[in-house]
Short mmCIF file of C-alpha atoms in Angstrom, two decimals:
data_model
loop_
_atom_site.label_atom_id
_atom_site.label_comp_id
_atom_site.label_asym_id
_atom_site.label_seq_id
_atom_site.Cartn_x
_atom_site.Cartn_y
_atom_site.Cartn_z
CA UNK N 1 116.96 66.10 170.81
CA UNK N 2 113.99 68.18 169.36
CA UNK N 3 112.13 65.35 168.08
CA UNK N 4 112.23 64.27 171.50
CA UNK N 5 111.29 67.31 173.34
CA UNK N 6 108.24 67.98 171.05
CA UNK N 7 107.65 64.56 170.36
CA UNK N 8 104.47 64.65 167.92
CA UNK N 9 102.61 61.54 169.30
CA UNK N 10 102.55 63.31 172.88
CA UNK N 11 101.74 67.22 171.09
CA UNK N 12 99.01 65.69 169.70
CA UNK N 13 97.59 64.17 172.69
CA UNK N 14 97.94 67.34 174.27
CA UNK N 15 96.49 69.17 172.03
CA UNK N 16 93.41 67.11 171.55
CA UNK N 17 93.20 67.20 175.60
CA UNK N 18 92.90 71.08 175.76
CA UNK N 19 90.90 71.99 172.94
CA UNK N 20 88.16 68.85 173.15
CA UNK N 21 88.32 67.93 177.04
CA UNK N 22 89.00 71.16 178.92
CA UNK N 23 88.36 74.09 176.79
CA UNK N 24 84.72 73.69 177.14
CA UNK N 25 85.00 75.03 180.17
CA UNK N 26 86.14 78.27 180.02
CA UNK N 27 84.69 81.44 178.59
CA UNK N 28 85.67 82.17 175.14
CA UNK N 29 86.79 85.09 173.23
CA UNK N 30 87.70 86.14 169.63
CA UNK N 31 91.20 88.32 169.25
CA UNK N 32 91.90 90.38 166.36
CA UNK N 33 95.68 90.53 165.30
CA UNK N 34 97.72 92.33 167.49
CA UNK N 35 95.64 92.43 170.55
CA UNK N 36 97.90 91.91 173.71
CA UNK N 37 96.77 89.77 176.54
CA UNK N 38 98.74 91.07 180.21
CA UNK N 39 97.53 89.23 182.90
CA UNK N 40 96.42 91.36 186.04
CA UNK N 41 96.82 88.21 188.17
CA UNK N 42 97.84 84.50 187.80
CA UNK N 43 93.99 83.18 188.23
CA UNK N 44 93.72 82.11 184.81
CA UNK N 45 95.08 79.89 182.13
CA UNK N 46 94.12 80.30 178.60
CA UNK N 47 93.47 77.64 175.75
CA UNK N 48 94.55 78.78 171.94
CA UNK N 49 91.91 77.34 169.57
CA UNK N 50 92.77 79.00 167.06
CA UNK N 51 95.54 81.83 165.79
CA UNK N 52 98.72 82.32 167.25
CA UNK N 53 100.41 84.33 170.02
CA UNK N 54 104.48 85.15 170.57
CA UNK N 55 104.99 85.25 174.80
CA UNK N 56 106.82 88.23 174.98
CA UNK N 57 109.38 89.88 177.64
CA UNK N 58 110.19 93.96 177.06
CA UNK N 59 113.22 95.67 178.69
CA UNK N 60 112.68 99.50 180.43
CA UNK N 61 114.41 100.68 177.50
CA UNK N 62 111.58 98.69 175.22
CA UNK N 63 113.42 96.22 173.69
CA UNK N 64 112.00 92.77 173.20
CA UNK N 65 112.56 89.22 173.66
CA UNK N 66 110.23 86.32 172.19
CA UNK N 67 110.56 83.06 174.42
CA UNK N 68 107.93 81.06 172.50
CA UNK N 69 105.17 81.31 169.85
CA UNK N 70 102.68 79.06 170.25
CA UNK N 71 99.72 77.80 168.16
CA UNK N 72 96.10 76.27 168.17
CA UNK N 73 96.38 73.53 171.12
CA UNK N 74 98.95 75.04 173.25
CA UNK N 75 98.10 76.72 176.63
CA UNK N 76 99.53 79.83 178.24
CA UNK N 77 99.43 81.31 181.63
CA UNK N 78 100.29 77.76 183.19
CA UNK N 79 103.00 78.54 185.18
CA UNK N 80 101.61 81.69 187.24
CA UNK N 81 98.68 79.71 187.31
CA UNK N 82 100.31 76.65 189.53
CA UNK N 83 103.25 79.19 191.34
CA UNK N 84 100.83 81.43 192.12
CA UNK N 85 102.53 84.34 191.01
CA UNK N 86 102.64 86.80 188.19
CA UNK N 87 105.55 87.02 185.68
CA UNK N 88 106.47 89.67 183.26
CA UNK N 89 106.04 88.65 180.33
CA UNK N 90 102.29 89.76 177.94
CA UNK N 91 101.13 87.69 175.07
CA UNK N 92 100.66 89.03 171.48
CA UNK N 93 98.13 87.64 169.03
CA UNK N 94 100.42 87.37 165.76
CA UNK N 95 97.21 86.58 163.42
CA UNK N 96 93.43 86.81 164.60
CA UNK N 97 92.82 84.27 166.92
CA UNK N 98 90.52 82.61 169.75
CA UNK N 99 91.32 81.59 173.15
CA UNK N 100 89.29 79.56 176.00
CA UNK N 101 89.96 80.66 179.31
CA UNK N 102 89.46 79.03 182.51
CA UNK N 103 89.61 80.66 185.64
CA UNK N 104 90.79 79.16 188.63
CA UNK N 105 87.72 78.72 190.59
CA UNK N 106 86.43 76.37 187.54
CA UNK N 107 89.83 74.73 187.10
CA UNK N 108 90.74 73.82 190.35
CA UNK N 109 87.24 71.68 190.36
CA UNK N 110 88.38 70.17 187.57
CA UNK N 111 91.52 69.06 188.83
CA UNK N 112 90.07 67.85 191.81
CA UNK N 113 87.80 65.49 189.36
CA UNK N 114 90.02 64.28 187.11
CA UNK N 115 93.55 64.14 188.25
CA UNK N 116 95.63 62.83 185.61
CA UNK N 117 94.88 66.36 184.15
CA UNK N 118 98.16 67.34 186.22
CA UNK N 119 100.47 65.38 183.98
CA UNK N 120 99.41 67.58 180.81
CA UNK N 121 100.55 70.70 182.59
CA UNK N 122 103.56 69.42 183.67
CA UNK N 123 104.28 68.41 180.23
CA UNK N 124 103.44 71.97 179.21
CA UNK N 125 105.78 73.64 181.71
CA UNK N 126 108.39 71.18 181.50
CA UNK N 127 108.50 71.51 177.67
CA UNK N 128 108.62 75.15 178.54
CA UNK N 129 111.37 75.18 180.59
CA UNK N 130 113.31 72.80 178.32
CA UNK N 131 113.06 75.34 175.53
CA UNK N 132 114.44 78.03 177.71
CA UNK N 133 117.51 75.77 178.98
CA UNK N 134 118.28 75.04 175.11
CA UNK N 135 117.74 78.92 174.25
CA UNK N 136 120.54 79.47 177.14
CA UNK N 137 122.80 77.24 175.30
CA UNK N 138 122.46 78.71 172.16
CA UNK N 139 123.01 82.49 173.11
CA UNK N 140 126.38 80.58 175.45
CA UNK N 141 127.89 78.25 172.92
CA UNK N 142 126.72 79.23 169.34
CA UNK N 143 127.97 82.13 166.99
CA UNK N 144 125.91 83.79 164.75
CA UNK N 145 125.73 80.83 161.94
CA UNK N 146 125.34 78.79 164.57
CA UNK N 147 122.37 80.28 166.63
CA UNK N 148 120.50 81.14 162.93
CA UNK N 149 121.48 76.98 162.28
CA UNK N 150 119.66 76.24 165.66
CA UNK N 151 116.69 78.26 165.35
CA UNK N 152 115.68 76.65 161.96
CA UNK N 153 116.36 73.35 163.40
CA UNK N 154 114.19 74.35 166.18
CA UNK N 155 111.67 75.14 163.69
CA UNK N 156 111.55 72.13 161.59
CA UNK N 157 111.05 69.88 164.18
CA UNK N 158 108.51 71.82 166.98
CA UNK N 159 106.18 74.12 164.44
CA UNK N 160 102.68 73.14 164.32
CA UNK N 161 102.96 72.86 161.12
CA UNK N 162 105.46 70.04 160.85
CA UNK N 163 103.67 67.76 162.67
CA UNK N 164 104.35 65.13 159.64
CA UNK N 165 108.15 66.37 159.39
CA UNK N 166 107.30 68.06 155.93
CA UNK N 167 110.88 70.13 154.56
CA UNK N 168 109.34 73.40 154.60
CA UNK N 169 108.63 76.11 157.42
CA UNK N 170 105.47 77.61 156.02
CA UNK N 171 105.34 80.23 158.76
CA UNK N 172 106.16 83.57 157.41
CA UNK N 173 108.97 85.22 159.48
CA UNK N 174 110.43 88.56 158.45
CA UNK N 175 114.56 88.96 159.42
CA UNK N 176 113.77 91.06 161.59
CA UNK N 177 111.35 88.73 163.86
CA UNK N 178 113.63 86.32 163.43
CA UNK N 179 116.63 88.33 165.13
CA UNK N 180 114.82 89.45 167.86
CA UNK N 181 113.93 85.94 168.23
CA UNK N 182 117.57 84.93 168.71
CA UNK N 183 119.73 88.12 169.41
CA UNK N 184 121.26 89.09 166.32
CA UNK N 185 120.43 92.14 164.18
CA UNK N 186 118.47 92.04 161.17
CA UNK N 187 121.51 92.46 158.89
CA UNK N 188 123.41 89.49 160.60
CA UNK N 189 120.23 86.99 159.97
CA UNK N 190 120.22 88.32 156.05
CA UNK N 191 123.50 87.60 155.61
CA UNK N 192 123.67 84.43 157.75
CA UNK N 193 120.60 83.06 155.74
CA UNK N 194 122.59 84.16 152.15
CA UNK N 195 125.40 81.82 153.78
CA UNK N 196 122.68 78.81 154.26
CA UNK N 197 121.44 79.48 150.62
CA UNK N 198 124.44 79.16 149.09
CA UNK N 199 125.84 76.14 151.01
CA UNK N 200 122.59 74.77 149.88
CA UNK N 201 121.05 74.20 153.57
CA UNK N 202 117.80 76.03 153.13
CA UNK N 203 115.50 77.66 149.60
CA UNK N 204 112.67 80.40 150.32
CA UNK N 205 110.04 80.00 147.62
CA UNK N 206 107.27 81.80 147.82
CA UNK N 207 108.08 83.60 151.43
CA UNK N 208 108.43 80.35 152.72
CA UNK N 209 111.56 78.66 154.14
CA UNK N 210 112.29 75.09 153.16
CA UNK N 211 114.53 73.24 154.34
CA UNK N 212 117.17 71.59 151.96
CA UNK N 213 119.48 69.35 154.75
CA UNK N 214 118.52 69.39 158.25
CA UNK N 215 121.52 67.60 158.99
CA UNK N 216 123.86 70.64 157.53
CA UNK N 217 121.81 72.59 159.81
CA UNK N 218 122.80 70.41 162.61
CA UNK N 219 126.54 70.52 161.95
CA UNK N 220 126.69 74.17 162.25
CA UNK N 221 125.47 74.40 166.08
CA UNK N 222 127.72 74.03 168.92
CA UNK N 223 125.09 72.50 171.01
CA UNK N 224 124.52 68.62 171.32
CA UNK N 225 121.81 67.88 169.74
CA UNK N 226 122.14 63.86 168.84
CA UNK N 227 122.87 61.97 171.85
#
């Protein structure tokens, strides 16, 4: 189901899209680590050229959820952009990074141009919204080995970085991101991933997760994911 979702042939051809066609267009700017981008109104959509960013949701009582991290080619800010409305949600530079953003004014031209430009949006948002829907299933039908079994799965298949379906995860991810990403506390994913290691599912060599037998993985989730 992932492969098909983030199906590399179409990420690509996204990707190349926003960073060679459109991003031109916009102004750009250079973010160090940690800088937080919280829209003021839903006029603009930004371009990641390079870095990456978590989109981000906090409670009252500051507690935080991560509903995506995205990487060089993807676009944020979409979604207000097109329902004309804000949403709460900020986005965090993870690593230094550089964005193009387009403001409506400039955009709108653009779509007036060049129309097909609609369908890579809607691939955006509907990816998007995909992700959520399978996120929803996971907290629903999955317990803890399960949800940690999803997210990896989730992982091997839609990270930039295996764009060639390589067996490692070379993004760094400390327990604790990587509980807030899915629910669980920071001693649940240690113990969880101890379970993986010795079942012989995953290795971490050198900080960096590889994956042993992605279909292991996918026996330990509750939710469908071969049709």
């Amino acid at each position: 189901m992932y492969e098909k979702i983030f199906d590399q042939e179409i990420q690509k051809e996204m990707d190349s899209f926003f960073i060679n066609n459109l991003s031109g267009y916009g102004k750009i700017e250079t973010l160090r680590k940690g800088h937080v981008i919280n829209q003021k109104n839903q006029d603009n959509i930004y371009i990641i050229l390079e870095g990456e960013f978590n989109q981000i949701m906090y409670s009252k009582n500051g507690d935080e959820i991560i509903f995506f991290r995205m990487t060089a080619g993807d676009i944020f800010g979409e979604t207000d952009f097109f329902d004309n409305s804000r949403t709460f949600v900020i986005y965090k530079a993870i690593k230094n990074a550089k964005v193009s953003i387009l403001n409506r004014e400039i955009l709108e031209a653009k779509l007036m141009e060049f129309p097909n430009m609609y369908n890579y949006f809607l691939k955006s948002i509907i990816r998007k919204q995909r992700m959520i829907m399978i996120e929803l299933s996971n907290f629903k039908f999955n317990d803890s080995i399960g949800k940690l079994a999803d997210f990896l799965v989730r992982l091997y298949y839609t990270e930039d970085i295996n764009i060639n379906f390589k067996n490692h995860i070379s993004i760094v991810l400390t327990h604790e991101e990587i509980a807030n990403r899915i629910g669980l506390n920071r001693t649940t994913v240690t113990n969880v991933l101890k379970i993986f290691k010795d079942r012989n599912l995953i290795e971490v060599k050198d900080r960096k997760l590889i994956i042993k037998d992605i279909q292991g993985l996918k026996n330990l989730t509750n939710i469908p994911l071969e049709e």
